[in-house]
Amino acid sequence: MHSKTKPTISLALFCKVVDNYGDIGICWRLARQLEQEHGVAVTLWVDDLRSFQRICPQVDTERDVQHIEHIRIQHWQNQDGVFTADDIADIVIEFFACDIPPGYIAAMAACKPQPVWLNLEGLTAETWVEGCHTLPSPHPSLSLTKYFFFPGFTSRTGGLLVESGLEQQRQEFTSDRQAAFLSSLGCAPAELNSLKVSLFCYPQAPVPALLQAWQSGEKPVTCLVPEGVASEAVAAFLGTEAKAGATASRGALTLRVLPFVPQPDYDKLLWSCDLNFVRGEDSFVRAQWAGKPFIWHIYPQDENLHHVKLKAFLQAYTPATPALVALSHAWNGVTTTGINGTEIWPEFLADIPQIAAASTNWQHQLLTNGDLTSNLLKFAHTKR
């Protein structure tokens, strides 16, 4: 909670939106936790206010500077700004090597004392990050050092983003509240007793095959997909435009298109579903804290480097069954095995109770590493 005796620490967080919502999703969660739980005065620099607005409706896309939940939001429009020492925060974070303005870096170097400069890297379960976590990187021409900070799944990394009260919020989200939440999204009473699945993926996911597997299966499935996700496959199933509110039922499958929900409601969606398809980093981490089975669609990289990261996670992820690995590989194009023409989906469906039961132990294992925000601040304090 906010300290009344210690001076407020200032922090600047720079975010360039690459993965539509993942980058700003992570940075917004981090900014809120820094302010709410640690009393840090945060300025969030972000270049894409429209993507930000999708997960935080309070954002005004026409304003260069605004304050939301006591956090200063600065529209980051160019790299040519001139800065003085008064503009520099005590801690400066660039998310995923996003190249903060040269003028800001020059002003950092002129500060006495200099700020702590961190590059908050992307999440991976690959073991090499343990040797790179907190390593220094001296600036090539200025007397200034940047430190790499890696989120991760072990005690030799920075851990994962998780708010201190998240698990209590999840436990308080009772079955009655879950039913009311799903009803508010348009779900009919009969759909509440089906296998409820949220679908969030990149365009290249084999969605048509998955929908066909659900449609032709014996178990009723309700698929909840945010507007703008897998639009072509969803529209083909619906027979109409994939707009929020659109719905159709074919065979065992009912599909509903949801409005894009703010971050707190997305957590509720994950808690309410029996299975979550997630993508990138932000929803991937939230799915793990939801304690439900999930399938991860990893952000694609050249030369299929993302497949290495996927395999590293599946090897570390203790709830993973052979069927979960097989479905994950098919979903991400690691194998050419089709989702619809094999036993992949029925075998995974049978494993869902086992995976769900093992998810609690996985959460406890992750929590022993501490939370990313607290770990980051502890490290920054050692360098001040």
JSON list of C-alpha atoms in Angstrom, two decimals, residues 170 173-185 187 191-192 194-198 222 224 265-276 290 292:
[
{"chain": "A", "resi": 170, "resn": "ARG", "atom": "CA", "xyz": [-11.22, -15.45, -8.24]},
{"chain": "A", "resi": 173, "resn": "PHE", "atom": "CA", "xyz": [-16.32, -15.13, -8.10]},
{"chain": "A", "resi": 174, "resn": "THR", "atom": "CA", "xyz": [-18.88, -17.75, -7.09]},
{"chain": "A", "resi": 175, "resn": "SER", "atom": "CA", "xyz": [-20.94, -19.96, -9.37]},
{"chain": "A", "resi": 176, "resn": "ASP", "atom": "CA", "xyz": [-23.87, -17.55, -9.04]},
{"chain": "A", "resi": 177, "resn": "ARG", "atom": "CA", "xyz": [-21.75, -14.59, -10.11]},
{"chain": "A", "resi": 178, "resn": "GLN", "atom": "CA", "xyz": [-20.29, -16.67, -12.92]},
{"chain": "A", "resi": 179, "resn": "ALA", "atom": "CA", "xyz": [-23.75, -17.52, -14.23]},
{"chain": "A", "resi": 180, "resn": "ALA", "atom": "CA", "xyz": [-24.81, -13.87, -14.02]},
{"chain": "A", "resi": 181, "resn": "PHE", "atom": "CA", "xyz": [-21.66, -12.77, -15.85]},
{"chain": "A", "resi": 182, "resn": "LEU", "atom": "CA", "xyz": [-22.16, -15.27, -18.67]},
{"chain": "A", "resi": 183, "resn": "SER", "atom": "CA", "xyz": [-25.82, -14.31, -18.90]},
{"chain": "A", "resi": 184, "resn": "SER", "atom": "CA", "xyz": [-24.78, -10.67, -19.26]},
{"chain": "A", "resi": 185, "resn": "LEU", "atom": "CA", "xyz": [-22.75, -11.76, -22.32]},
{"chain": "A", "resi": 187, "resn": "CYS", "atom": "CA", "xyz": [-25.45, -16.95, -22.86]},
{"chain": "A", "resi": 191, "resn": "GLU", "atom": "CA", "xyz": [-25.38, -23.02, -22.56]},
{"chain": "A", "resi": 192, "resn": "LEU", "atom": "CA", "xyz": [-24.23, -22.66, -18.96]},
{"chain": "A", "resi": 194, "resn": "SER", "atom": "CA", "xyz": [-22.21, -27.01, -21.84]},
{"chain": "A", "resi": 195, "resn": "LEU", "atom": "CA", "xyz": [-18.43, -27.06, -22.19]},
{"chain": "A", "resi": 196, "resn": "LYS", "atom": "CA", "xyz": [-17.72, -23.33, -22.18]},
{"chain": "A", "resi": 197, "resn": "VAL", "atom": "CA", "xyz": [-14.68, -22.27, -24.22]},
{"chain": "A", "resi": 198, "resn": "SER", "atom": "CA", "xyz": [-13.17, -18.82, -24.76]},
{"chain": "A", "resi": 222, "resn": "THR", "atom": "CA", "xyz": [-20.36, -23.04, -26.27]},
{"chain": "A", "resi": 224, "resn": "LEU", "atom": "CA", "xyz": [-17.20, -17.38, -26.78]},
{"chain": "A", "resi": 265, "resn": "ASP", "atom": "CA", "xyz": [-13.91, -8.67, -17.36]},
{"chain": "A", "resi": 266, "resn": "TYR", "atom": "CA", "xyz": [-11.50, -10.75, -19.41]},
{"chain": "A", "resi": 267, "resn": "ASP", "atom": "CA", "xyz": [-10.29, -12.33, -16.17]},
{"chain": "A", "resi": 268, "resn": "LYS", "atom": "CA", "xyz": [-13.91, -13.14, -15.35]},
{"chain": "A", "resi": 269, "resn": "LEU", "atom": "CA", "xyz": [-14.34, -14.71, -18.78]},
{"chain": "A", "resi": 270, "resn": "LEU", "atom": "CA", "xyz": [-11.32, -16.95, -18.18]},
{"chain": "A", "resi": 271, "resn": "TRP", "atom": "CA", "xyz": [-12.65, -17.91, -14.75]},
{"chain": "A", "resi": 272, "resn": "SER", "atom": "CA", "xyz": [-16.09, -18.69, -16.19]},
{"chain": "A", "resi": 273, "resn": "CYS", "atom": "CA", "xyz": [-14.96, -21.01, -18.97]},
{"chain": "A", "resi": 274, "resn": "ASP", "atom": "CA", "xyz": [-13.95, -24.65, -18.73]},
{"chain": "A", "resi": 275, "resn": "LEU", "atom": "CA", "xyz": [-11.25, -24.22, -21.38]},
{"chain": "A", "resi": 276, "resn": "ASN", "atom": "CA", "xyz": [-9.46, -21.12, -22.64]},
{"chain": "A", "resi": 290, "resn": "ALA", "atom": "CA", "xyz": [-7.35, -18.65, -13.83]},
{"chain": "A", "resi": 292, "resn": "LYS", "atom": "CA", "xyz": [-8.35, -23.68, -15.93]}
]
